[in-house]
């Protein structure tokens, strides 16, 4: 039906700018990433997930007392209201962890203390802190229930990553694992207008509240083309099974034109800088851990090298952050079905910050679709239809 | 920070086409609307919400036996699983009906029978029918709980609109009220890529499942710039209070540049054809109903006339579907806080159809945001921050 009047249709809205931002810059050609002007490398090396969350939300690094106060509020929000714990119990085992997380976040307003704030901005920051802490608490508790454990309170003297592992297992985690999870959370905290952040902003642009907007972000994160990619990459590594099978598997996959998860990215046309940070950790754990982790790590590093040789320079298909995450999470002790919920816990500061920023100059997001069907079909009574 | 390299930024994505569709055409200049090629006037006059849902999902009008089977499946899905009823009970009164609906839809996969389907298409249609029926059942049950009533099963011999009123009140509704609700649901069943449908598609474009996508639609519908507009319009009519105050109120509002809800639309630059259909019903009920409805109706009709005189031809600001809905819903017996949940129940066929259509040629939706901040700020240790 398309004729000369068919407008330009931009599938996926690729290349379209819908807003300005001061939160995050991704340089896809040079493979660089900054949160609020700080390079991802400097943050991964020097900072903590709590400090990075503060930075993303407020636009600057906190002073000591500001960070202490912020952290205390985050960890206090990780302690879940009994109503949320009961909801998690009632859904445990009945649907995927991501579905449970989405439902719990949607239900959170029922369990929020009704406070009166001086202004919208103060309220939005308070809600953001509550959301970031609670998502972490919910993810940890879903993990605990998967381990047949009950809900544990967080340790108020420690950070979010430590507490996720602590609440999930009921045991004090190894410091190295907690530190590695903290770095993983820093690397996932923000990434400009990716699909889940965009979904958050679309929902919030109707002036729905922050909980509704963040729930929409979680709805989008669930998909295998977005948050689910690290699971799929790990599945592939498990499928390969033995480092010696890697070459044959990759070649078969490439010949069959199968998509290899964890490679290629809408924005990065070179090595994802986050993948580089993770790769350094992978090299660190490849010998001193369980057989499973050693095998996965060896496969990952081998597959990466092969893929870069075959597709990197020639086709611009490079490893992304999802590719190496699986072996690292396995080392930390995170089960596969918690990868995406953990991604949500990590990305929540980014979602909140983008929503708050967009609301400062809000405009309803409502693009057009182009109708290419018939018009004015006469309505036929039901007994005359063929 | 903007310089000559600043790209074009399209706020709200206004005027951007992101996909083609065969579901719905809105002609904003001529004030016309078609679902699958059938004019909204012919459907409002001749069809039922169930038939329109079939049309939107399948792309053609059903034959008698097809409609009977489809309707039976819809009404059977309105009968809620005990787990969903318990969830509604646990959230009742603790947050807004829209929040409860969003949470219930998010939780639905926990209470779905696990079936194996022949193919994705069959599964998606089955899930769509389940979702449309269940949302209607949940909205009715939230309404019942607001009336301090328990859950009632739907009457399998009747349609969705009748059963919403029946389940909400525990009593057989008046046929005229049920018929009017059926028409309201037809008018709200679909509207191209509005914010909630777009939110659905954004979330689903990650290949998340249908429940996640529809939940994202509900997240967006909540906002006062989208689903909440009819509530705000009714608030205004109640604020006016007496038909004789209408002129002064409107003049004051216009002088103060306040936005008058229910007027103006991103797409319609003339009279919204749905508002015309509703207006005819309004004229029908303005004498034969309660004092409250009579007053609201008189205010609505007077305000409409004033607004058109002052803003219609000159500024292209015309009544939209939200303007007249409040008095009609009040006549039917729907409380204000159920307007938007009911909108969700009505729009669910549109959301499902758009998602299913988009998946046939899916592309991840991921537009860009333009970074206008600093880069490479050196990381300062915490004790050196000022």
XYZ file of C-alpha atoms in Angstrom:
772
model
C 0.000 0.000 0.000
C 3.011 2.288 0.350
C 2.932 5.146 -2.125
C 4.837 8.357 -2.645
C 3.211 9.849 0.440
C 4.609 7.157 2.776
C 6.574 9.027 5.450
C 10.033 8.014 6.583
C 9.733 5.247 9.147
C 12.580 4.935 11.628
C 12.464 1.368 12.895
C 13.695 1.083 16.455
C 14.062 4.892 16.476
C 17.708 4.221 15.733
C 19.703 7.416 15.531
C 16.820 9.654 16.678
C 17.603 12.014 19.582
C 14.614 12.481 21.865
C 16.135 14.590 24.653
C 19.282 16.181 26.077
C 20.951 14.840 29.196
C 23.738 15.549 31.658
C 23.805 12.045 33.118
C 25.756 9.790 30.831
C 27.809 9.833 27.678
C 28.517 6.756 25.595
C 31.093 7.106 22.846
C 30.298 4.074 20.773
C 33.071 4.617 18.246
C 35.890 5.123 20.726
C 34.480 2.651 23.246
C 34.220 5.090 26.111
C 31.644 5.674 28.837
C 31.213 8.438 31.421
C 28.732 8.864 34.277
C 28.244 12.567 35.050
C 31.560 13.267 33.349
C 33.594 10.638 35.249
C 35.069 7.839 33.180
C 33.769 4.345 33.925
C 37.357 3.209 34.470
C 37.980 5.777 37.214
C 34.711 4.906 38.938
C 35.212 1.138 38.712
C 38.688 1.578 40.182
C 38.019 4.118 42.945
C 34.354 4.292 43.814
C 31.556 2.215 45.321
C 28.043 1.478 44.070
C 26.581 3.773 46.745
C 28.871 6.642 45.765
C 28.137 6.091 42.080
C 24.401 6.082 42.825
C 24.813 9.405 44.620
C 26.817 10.774 41.714
C 24.236 9.679 39.158
C 21.306 11.068 41.140
C 22.807 14.336 42.363
C 25.262 15.060 39.544
C 28.350 15.328 41.768
C 30.429 13.178 44.098
C 29.338 13.307 47.756
C 31.340 14.562 50.706
C 31.992 12.102 53.532
C 28.935 12.990 55.630
C 26.680 13.124 52.571
C 27.777 9.669 51.484
C 27.338 8.278 54.996
C 23.813 9.647 55.235
C 22.900 8.471 51.729
C 24.261 4.987 52.373
C 22.369 4.715 55.644
C 19.109 5.572 53.872
C 19.818 3.036 51.096
C 20.561 0.190 53.502
C 17.587 1.086 55.641
C 15.411 0.748 52.503
C 16.925 -2.677 51.841
C 15.142 -3.787 55.027
C 11.811 -4.848 53.584
C 8.386 -4.166 55.000
C 6.591 -7.315 56.080
C 3.939 -6.785 53.393
C 6.566 -6.964 50.656
C 8.108 -10.096 52.185
C 4.659 -11.730 52.298
C 4.078 -10.810 48.648
C 7.430 -12.348 47.679
C 6.552 -15.519 49.595
C 3.188 -15.778 47.871
C 4.794 -15.539 44.423
C 7.976 -17.533 45.127
C 8.399 -20.395 42.686
C 5.248 -19.479 40.748
C 6.911 -17.247 38.163
C 10.347 -16.034 37.095
C 12.397 -13.881 39.487
C 12.087 -10.947 37.039
C 8.288 -11.272 37.121
C 8.367 -11.321 40.914
C 10.642 -8.282 41.050
C 8.398 -6.370 38.613
C 5.353 -7.193 40.753
C 7.097 -6.259 44.000
C 8.209 -2.884 42.672
C 4.706 -2.234 41.373
C 3.308 -3.059 44.828
C 5.791 -0.901 46.770
C 3.618 2.231 47.072
C 1.276 0.149 49.259
C 4.099 -0.195 51.758
C 5.564 3.291 51.690
C 5.263 5.590 54.643
C 3.128 8.530 53.591
C 5.334 11.563 54.096
C 4.856 15.185 53.185
C 7.770 16.720 51.346
C 8.807 20.341 50.918
C 8.768 20.033 47.143
C 8.669 17.569 44.266
C 12.415 17.407 44.003
C 12.885 16.336 47.626
C 10.107 13.771 47.253
C 11.582 12.369 44.054
C 15.020 11.973 45.604
C 13.509 10.293 48.676
C 11.534 7.921 46.454
C 14.617 7.192 44.359
C 16.632 6.208 47.424
C 13.742 4.058 48.604
C 13.438 2.379 45.197
C 17.173 1.676 44.819
C 17.402 0.186 48.315
C 14.192 -1.798 48.038
C 14.989 -3.312 44.652
C 18.307 -4.535 46.090
C 16.481 -5.932 49.131
C 13.853 -7.634 46.974
C 16.442 -9.198 44.657
C 18.398 -10.506 47.659
C 15.240 -11.905 49.233
C 14.118 -13.587 46.004
C 17.598 -15.177 45.965
C 17.209 -16.244 49.595
C 13.844 -17.858 48.854
C 15.357 -19.684 45.888
C 17.845 -21.042 48.463
C 14.925 -22.043 50.714
C 15.880 -19.359 53.185
C 13.700 -16.698 54.745
C 14.118 -12.961 54.737
C 17.156 -11.556 56.606
C 17.697 -7.945 57.570
C 20.644 -6.171 55.986
C 23.758 -5.341 58.024
C 23.606 -1.566 58.407
C 27.373 -1.272 58.654
C 27.924 -2.622 55.145
C 27.073 -1.615 51.554
C 24.502 -2.834 49.058
C 26.600 -5.445 47.232
C 27.779 -7.053 50.487
C 24.212 -7.072 51.789
C 22.751 -8.608 48.651
C 25.056 -11.606 49.136
C 24.506 -11.588 52.893
C 20.695 -11.515 52.652
C 20.726 -14.037 49.812
C 22.771 -16.660 51.649
C 22.222 -15.775 55.290
C 26.021 -15.871 55.649
C 28.756 -13.252 55.607
C 30.100 -13.276 52.058
C 33.756 -13.335 51.085
C 35.085 -9.814 50.825
C 36.479 -10.496 47.361
C 33.083 -11.638 46.061
C 31.329 -8.628 47.601
C 33.901 -6.277 46.069
C 33.504 -7.901 42.670
C 29.723 -7.578 42.857
C 30.142 -3.927 43.837
C 32.205 -3.344 40.694
C 29.660 -5.201 38.552
C 26.933 -2.968 39.963
C 28.980 0.160 39.199
C 29.432 -1.029 35.613
C 25.675 -1.576 35.218
C 24.473 1.530 37.053
C 23.779 3.672 34.011
C 23.902 3.584 30.239
C 22.133 6.569 28.680
C 18.815 5.935 26.932
C 18.947 2.154 26.635
C 15.628 0.338 26.198
C 14.734 0.059 29.900
C 15.645 3.667 30.665
C 13.686 4.776 27.634
C 10.739 2.644 28.765
C 10.946 4.327 32.188
C 10.902 7.772 30.586
C 8.043 6.909 28.195
C 5.831 5.764 31.073
C 6.863 8.689 33.285
C 6.366 11.255 30.522
C 2.598 10.885 31.085
C 3.339 12.297 34.575
C 2.734 8.895 36.125
C 4.651 8.558 39.394
C 8.199 7.270 39.873
C 7.136 3.755 40.929
C 5.057 3.371 37.772
C 7.932 4.639 35.630
C 10.504 2.320 37.225
C 8.118 -0.627 36.902
C 7.970 0.082 33.163
C 11.772 0.022 33.091
C 11.760 -3.425 34.679
C 9.151 -4.578 32.140
C 11.607 -3.722 29.349
C 14.709 -5.037 31.081
C 13.255 -8.525 31.122
C 13.631 -9.118 27.398
C 16.508 -11.220 26.065
C 17.460 -8.410 23.658
C 18.192 -6.236 26.699
C 18.669 -7.483 30.269
C 18.473 -11.142 29.392
C 21.550 -11.180 27.166
C 24.040 -12.221 29.876
C 21.950 -15.277 30.690
C 21.947 -16.268 27.031
C 25.704 -15.759 26.802
C 26.204 -18.025 29.817
C 23.872 -20.603 28.271
C 26.124 -20.608 25.234
C 29.240 -21.111 27.340
C 27.570 -23.999 29.150
C 26.503 -25.407 25.790
C 30.101 -25.304 24.631
C 30.988 -27.138 27.826
C 34.705 -27.634 27.179
C 37.221 -24.964 26.150
C 38.379 -27.282 23.355
C 34.914 -27.211 21.775
C 34.875 -23.434 21.565
C 36.302 -22.999 18.084
C 34.005 -25.537 16.457
C 30.938 -24.123 18.227
C 31.672 -20.555 17.198
C 32.386 -21.544 13.619
C 29.170 -23.571 13.413
C 27.213 -20.715 14.906
C 28.689 -18.204 12.495
C 28.102 -20.484 9.520
C 24.475 -20.949 10.629
C 24.178 -17.176 11.029
C 23.070 -17.701 14.618
C 23.271 -14.652 16.825
C 25.987 -15.069 19.454
C 24.715 -13.345 22.595
C 27.075 -10.924 24.297
C 28.533 -9.672 21.026
C 27.569 -6.597 19.111
C 25.721 -3.569 20.494
C 23.399 -0.898 19.133
C 25.785 1.842 20.243
C 29.255 0.355 20.683
C 31.016 -0.313 17.401
C 34.214 -1.268 19.221
C 35.160 -2.999 22.477
C 32.618 -2.178 25.224
C 34.702 -0.453 27.956
C 32.716 -2.247 30.649
C 33.600 -5.597 29.124
C 37.270 -4.591 29.402
C 36.932 -3.948 33.135
C 35.177 -7.271 33.643
C 37.731 -9.102 31.532
C 40.485 -8.009 33.944
C 38.532 -9.589 36.818
C 38.004 -12.716 34.752
C 41.709 -13.078 34.271
C 42.092 -12.679 38.019
C 39.646 -15.490 38.903
C 40.434 -17.935 36.138
C 42.780 -20.032 38.240
C 41.804 -19.601 41.850
C 38.195 -20.767 41.805
C 35.911 -23.767 41.252
C 36.223 -26.059 38.260
C 32.954 -24.679 36.830
C 34.205 -21.104 36.983
C 37.566 -22.075 35.546
C 35.917 -23.839 32.610
C 33.474 -21.009 31.914
C 36.247 -18.463 32.149
C 38.469 -20.382 29.770
C 35.604 -20.734 27.274
C 34.707 -17.063 27.569
C 38.259 -15.869 26.990
C 38.745 -18.260 24.082
C 35.413 -17.378 22.453
C 36.173 -13.698 22.843
C 39.509 -14.035 21.053
C 37.973 -16.057 18.226
C 35.084 -13.675 17.768
C 37.335 -10.636 17.702
C 39.575 -12.282 15.096
C 36.611 -13.191 12.930
C 34.201 -10.293 13.456
C 35.820 -7.468 15.385
C 37.762 -5.295 12.991
C 36.006 -6.616 9.908
C 32.350 -6.298 10.950
C 32.428 -4.084 14.044
C 31.016 -6.832 16.222
C 32.787 -6.731 19.586
C 32.190 -8.201 23.038
C 29.726 -6.240 25.161
C 29.239 -6.119 28.920
C 26.923 -9.118 28.847
C 29.493 -11.482 27.446
C 31.791 -11.796 30.451
C 29.202 -11.247 33.170
C 28.069 -14.875 33.441
C 31.381 -16.379 34.582
C 31.928 -13.512 37.057
C 28.443 -13.850 38.541
C 28.948 -17.597 38.758
C 32.167 -16.955 40.688
C 30.319 -14.597 43.045
C 27.627 -17.234 43.568
C 24.710 -15.604 41.760
C 22.352 -18.077 40.061
C 21.540 -17.396 36.416
C 17.907 -16.439 36.953
C 19.050 -13.605 39.231
C 21.320 -11.977 36.625
C 18.595 -9.753 35.235
C 17.041 -8.877 38.612
C 20.548 -7.909 39.739
C 20.914 -5.829 36.593
C 17.714 -4.040 37.664
C 19.140 -3.424 41.141
C 22.295 -2.014 39.529
C 20.501 0.113 36.921
C 17.902 1.595 39.290
C 19.965 4.768 40.029
C 20.201 5.418 36.299
C 16.464 4.932 35.757
C 15.593 7.268 38.624
C 18.073 9.949 37.560
C 16.842 9.962 33.950
C 13.224 10.193 35.044
C 13.936 13.077 37.424
C 15.939 14.879 34.756
C 13.260 14.377 32.081
C 10.525 15.687 34.387
C 12.394 18.992 34.649
C 11.358 19.671 31.054
C 8.701 17.055 30.459
C 7.016 16.369 27.166
C 4.659 13.443 26.565
C 6.405 10.852 24.378
C 4.034 9.902 21.593
C 5.525 9.071 18.201
C 3.385 8.077 15.237
C 2.729 4.819 13.456
C 1.920 4.783 9.756
C -1.350 3.145 8.772
C -1.134 1.119 5.602
C -4.490 -0.685 5.634
C -7.943 -0.140 4.154
C -10.417 2.561 5.158
C -14.199 2.786 5.418
C -14.961 -0.904 5.131
C -18.737 -1.221 5.429
C -19.931 -2.959 8.604
C -21.574 -6.258 7.666
C -24.183 -7.758 10.006
C -22.890 -10.948 11.640
C -25.174 -13.369 9.793
C -23.976 -12.013 6.432
C -20.251 -12.543 7.047
C -18.384 -15.076 4.968
C 27.108 23.661 25.853
C 25.221 23.271 22.574
C 27.416 23.978 19.562
C 27.122 23.547 15.829
C 27.415 19.779 16.218
C 24.283 19.516 18.380
C 21.969 17.084 16.604
C 18.286 17.719 16.054
C 16.386 16.753 19.179
C 12.754 15.758 18.723
C 11.092 16.316 22.079
C 8.254 13.887 22.694
C 9.165 12.223 19.370
C 6.349 14.317 17.938
C 5.860 13.639 14.243
C 8.338 10.741 14.131
C 7.049 7.505 12.586
C 8.500 4.433 14.280
C 6.568 1.649 12.557
C 3.836 0.731 10.092
C 0.514 -0.687 11.231
C -2.726 -2.178 9.957
C -4.608 -1.740 13.221
C -5.789 1.816 13.532
C -5.905 5.059 11.610
C -6.441 8.432 13.253
C -7.057 11.352 10.937
C -6.368 14.230 13.283
C -7.213 16.944 10.791
C -10.546 15.549 9.664
C -11.432 14.152 13.093
C -11.844 10.572 11.980
C -10.909 7.221 13.497
C -10.949 3.684 12.133
C -10.188 0.332 13.771
C -8.998 -2.178 11.145
C -10.635 -0.034 8.483
C -14.047 0.245 10.184
C -15.126 3.728 11.214
C -15.559 4.307 14.942
C -19.097 5.530 14.286
C -20.125 2.267 12.589
C -18.596 0.200 15.387
C -20.100 2.285 18.203
C -23.484 1.968 16.533
C -23.476 -1.688 15.509
C -20.879 -3.663 17.401
C -20.017 -4.851 20.910
C -16.794 -4.594 22.895
C -16.184 -8.314 22.450
C -16.640 -8.120 18.685
C -14.422 -5.037 18.487
C -11.758 -6.848 20.531
C -11.891 -9.735 18.076
C -11.666 -7.321 15.152
C -8.670 -5.516 16.633
C -6.825 -8.736 17.451
C -7.590 -10.782 14.342
C -7.998 -8.004 11.775
C -11.491 -8.977 10.642
C -14.999 -9.266 12.048
C -15.869 -12.697 13.470
C -18.534 -15.068 12.258
C -21.218 -16.078 14.759
C -19.494 -19.186 16.092
C -16.123 -17.428 16.245
C -17.593 -14.590 18.278
C -19.393 -16.998 20.604
C -16.194 -18.943 21.267
C -14.126 -15.794 21.721
C -16.656 -14.283 24.116
C -16.810 -17.474 26.163
C -13.033 -17.426 26.563
C -13.065 -13.739 27.561
C -15.743 -14.178 30.201
C -14.081 -17.309 31.508
C -10.889 -15.250 31.990
C -12.893 -12.632 33.908
C -13.362 -15.327 36.566
C -10.286 -14.698 38.684
C -7.986 -17.268 40.179
C -8.062 -17.292 43.965
C -4.427 -16.154 44.082
C -5.279 -12.979 42.200
C -8.272 -12.306 44.455
C -6.037 -12.730 47.518
C -3.494 -10.332 46.048
C -6.232 -7.741 45.421
C -7.464 -8.150 49.002
C -3.971 -7.669 50.394
C -3.513 -4.427 48.452
C -7.067 -3.067 48.741
C -7.141 0.423 50.232
C -3.337 0.592 50.490
C -2.706 2.227 47.130
C -4.583 3.646 44.150
C -6.733 1.318 42.014
C -4.355 1.895 39.070
C -1.411 0.772 41.226
C -3.350 -2.319 42.271
C -4.294 -3.111 38.663
C -0.669 -2.700 37.526
C 0.487 -5.052 40.279
C -2.213 -7.611 39.548
C -1.389 -7.727 35.837
C 2.294 -8.068 36.668
C 1.469 -10.993 38.978
C -0.803 -12.795 36.496
C 1.802 -15.191 35.053
C 1.970 -16.791 38.520
C -1.659 -17.799 38.108
C -1.703 -18.868 34.469
C -2.191 -22.454 33.513
C 0.995 -23.636 31.839
C -0.066 -24.770 28.388
C 1.924 -25.836 25.384
C 0.947 -24.093 22.181
C 1.473 -25.063 18.569
C 3.254 -21.823 17.804
C 3.969 -18.339 19.121
C 1.005 -16.841 17.343
C -1.493 -19.195 18.991
C 0.134 -18.603 22.372
C 0.046 -14.829 21.936
C -3.624 -14.832 21.005
C -4.434 -17.078 23.981
C -2.492 -14.785 26.292
C -4.215 -11.735 24.818
C -7.653 -13.179 25.485
C -6.574 -14.079 29.001
C -5.204 -10.582 29.614
C -8.271 -8.756 28.252
C -10.631 -10.889 30.344
C -8.532 -10.764 33.477
C -8.005 -7.011 33.417
C -11.783 -6.579 33.195
C -12.240 -9.028 36.075
C -9.603 -7.293 38.187
C -11.061 -3.834 37.573
C -14.528 -5.095 38.507
C -13.179 -6.756 41.656
C -11.233 -3.664 42.717
C -14.529 -1.787 42.315
C -16.344 -4.423 44.380
C -13.767 -4.143 47.165
C -14.132 -0.361 47.129
C -17.831 -1.068 47.738
C -16.889 -3.408 50.629
C -18.021 -6.382 48.604
C -16.176 -9.607 47.889
C -15.309 -11.172 44.588
C -18.235 -12.407 42.440
C -18.008 -14.700 39.454
C -19.081 -13.279 36.104
C -22.326 -14.359 34.461
C -21.183 -16.464 31.518
C -24.285 -15.604 29.481
C -23.409 -11.885 29.384
C -20.653 -9.667 27.983
C -17.732 -7.852 29.561
C -19.371 -4.466 30.194
C -22.428 -6.044 31.824
C -20.199 -8.246 33.948
C -17.962 -5.396 35.083
C -21.015 -3.691 36.567
C -22.403 -6.973 37.853
C -19.165 -8.015 39.586
C -18.614 -4.500 40.917
C -21.990 -4.156 42.573
C -23.068 -7.754 43.122
C -26.339 -6.802 41.413
C -27.715 -7.102 37.886
C -27.065 -3.732 36.273
C -29.591 -1.763 34.265
C -29.407 -2.737 30.615
C -29.053 0.884 29.551
C -26.042 1.421 31.815
C -24.410 -1.806 30.597
C -24.983 -0.808 26.995
C -23.519 2.640 27.595
C -20.437 1.127 29.236
C -20.096 -1.245 26.280
C -20.042 1.754 23.926
C -17.522 3.581 26.132
C -15.285 0.498 25.996
C -15.582 0.343 22.190
C -14.572 4.006 21.981
C -11.509 3.394 24.172
C -10.443 0.056 22.683
C -7.711 1.370 20.427
C -5.982 4.578 19.404
C -2.833 3.926 17.370
C 0.519 4.611 19.043
C -0.630 6.635 22.026
C 1.691 6.776 25.043
C 0.509 3.559 26.716
C 0.538 1.552 23.496
C 3.978 2.923 22.704
C 5.133 2.035 26.220
C 3.817 -1.506 25.655
C 5.740 -1.786 22.387
C 8.959 -0.314 23.848
C 8.982 -2.876 26.672
C 7.992 -5.721 24.355
C 10.560 -4.779 21.717
C 13.229 -6.270 24.018
C 11.371 -9.575 23.430
C 10.010 -9.483 26.963
C 6.741 -11.415 27.196
C 3.219 -10.090 26.667
C 2.442 -9.689 30.385
C 5.557 -7.557 30.850
C 4.678 -5.455 27.806
C 1.071 -4.884 28.908
C 2.222 -4.021 32.431
C 4.403 -1.307 30.892
C 1.336 0.000 29.064
C -0.534 0.275 32.357
C 2.462 2.073 33.895
C 2.109 4.762 31.223
C -1.673 4.941 31.262
C -1.627 6.041 34.895
C -0.294 9.528 34.172
C -2.645 12.526 34.151
C -1.347 13.511 30.695
C -2.731 10.222 29.372
C -5.276 8.022 31.159
C -5.848 10.388 34.038
C -7.289 13.211 31.949
C -10.960 12.228 32.322
C -10.641 12.312 36.102
C -9.183 15.807 35.942
C -11.958 16.943 33.600
C -14.567 15.642 36.053
C -12.748 17.389 38.910
C -13.099 20.614 36.991
C -16.826 20.089 36.440
C -17.270 19.402 40.153
C -15.220 22.506 40.926
C -17.540 24.552 38.741
C -20.403 23.047 40.721
C -23.266 24.967 39.119
C -23.947 25.394 35.388
C -24.274 29.143 35.967
C -20.662 29.326 37.173
C -19.320 27.745 34.026
C -18.638 30.859 31.998
C -16.779 32.673 34.786
C -14.721 29.569 35.596
C -13.672 29.004 32.004
C -12.826 32.684 31.500
C -10.753 32.765 34.688
C -8.980 29.592 33.700
C -8.202 30.886 30.222
C -6.997 34.244 31.590
C -4.739 32.393 34.051
C -3.484 30.189 31.209
C -4.500 27.111 33.164
C -4.784 23.958 31.153
C -8.375 22.804 30.878
C -8.331 19.016 30.930
C -10.292 17.232 28.241
C -9.484 19.812 25.594
C -6.761 19.671 22.988
C -4.996 16.540 21.759
C -1.589 15.683 20.327
C -3.188 14.265 17.184
C -6.700 15.687 16.838
C -6.747 19.267 15.640
C -10.516 19.214 15.355
C -13.438 17.625 17.208
C -12.468 14.159 18.538
C -14.919 11.764 16.832
C -15.196 9.716 20.028
C -16.260 12.819 21.951
C -19.044 13.305 19.402
C -20.392 9.805 20.034
C -20.273 10.352 23.799
C -21.906 13.758 23.488
C -24.960 12.147 21.877
C -25.291 9.868 24.936
C -24.867 12.843 27.225
C -27.760 14.605 25.556
C -29.758 11.438 26.073
C -29.118 11.230 29.821
C -29.212 14.894 30.728
C -32.803 14.882 31.880
C -33.631 11.383 32.981
C -31.036 10.788 35.698
C -29.877 11.903 39.137
C -29.390 15.534 40.082
C -25.610 15.049 40.147
C -25.542 13.670 36.615
C -27.884 16.386 35.380
C -25.673 19.095 36.853
C -22.450 17.592 35.528
C -23.999 17.104 32.112
C -25.251 20.669 31.969
C -21.811 21.983 32.987
C -20.069 19.751 30.454
C -22.304 20.834 27.577
C -22.030 24.495 28.526
C -18.250 24.361 28.982
C -17.885 22.598 25.667
C -19.828 25.290 23.839
C -17.833 28.080 25.492
C -14.504 26.438 24.791
C -15.329 25.812 21.160
C -16.399 29.437 20.709
C -13.224 30.718 22.317
C -10.605 28.177 21.253
C -11.956 25.812 18.650
C -11.660 27.415 15.234
C -9.139 30.029 16.354
C -6.593 27.829 18.169
C -7.480 24.285 17.136
C -8.265 23.270 20.713
C -11.302 21.002 20.665
C -12.959 18.611 23.118
C -11.388 15.187 23.285
C -12.770 11.853 24.450
C -11.826 12.573 28.065
C -14.000 15.631 28.376
C -17.424 14.012 28.341
C -16.467 10.684 29.896
C -16.840 11.790 33.531
C -20.573 12.564 33.453
C -21.289 9.373 31.487
C -19.293 7.195 33.886
C -21.023 8.913 36.796
C -24.369 8.037 35.220
C -23.259 4.415 34.807
C -22.176 4.332 38.457
C -18.403 4.152 38.040
C -16.441 5.952 40.775
C -13.781 8.398 39.613
C -10.791 6.365 40.758
C -11.936 3.518 38.469
C -11.990 5.647 35.302
C -8.385 4.907 34.409
C -8.488 1.203 35.372
C -11.577 0.948 33.161
C -9.671 2.703 30.396
C -7.026 -0.024 30.782
C -9.688 -2.726 30.513
C -11.011 -1.049 27.361
C -7.601 -0.445 25.768
C -6.171 -3.909 26.455
C -7.196 -5.322 23.025
C -5.351 -2.449 21.354
C -2.222 -2.982 23.433
C -2.163 -6.711 22.701
C -2.798 -6.276 18.978
C -0.035 -3.691 18.580
C 2.447 -5.852 20.465
C 1.617 -8.914 18.380
C 1.874 -6.910 15.175
C 5.203 -5.315 16.164
C 6.710 -8.692 17.053
C 6.124 -9.848 13.483
C 8.934 -7.523 12.434
C 10.557 -6.672 15.742
C 13.306 -4.157 16.228
C 14.580 -3.061 19.649
C 13.403 0.500 20.336
C 16.382 2.496 21.522
C 16.575 6.154 20.563
C 19.455 8.393 21.620
C 19.827 11.165 24.148
C 22.286 13.974 23.564
C 24.900 14.511 26.262
C 25.626 18.149 26.950
C 27.767 17.886 30.099
C 31.480 17.758 30.940
C 33.841 14.884 30.186
C 36.855 13.364 31.924
C 36.422 15.068 35.274
C 39.272 13.761 37.466
C 38.122 11.561 40.350
C 38.871 13.345 43.635
C 39.365 11.254 46.798
C 36.497 11.789 49.254
C 38.495 13.704 51.868
C 39.601 16.250 49.262
C 36.087 17.148 48.030
C 34.804 20.635 48.653
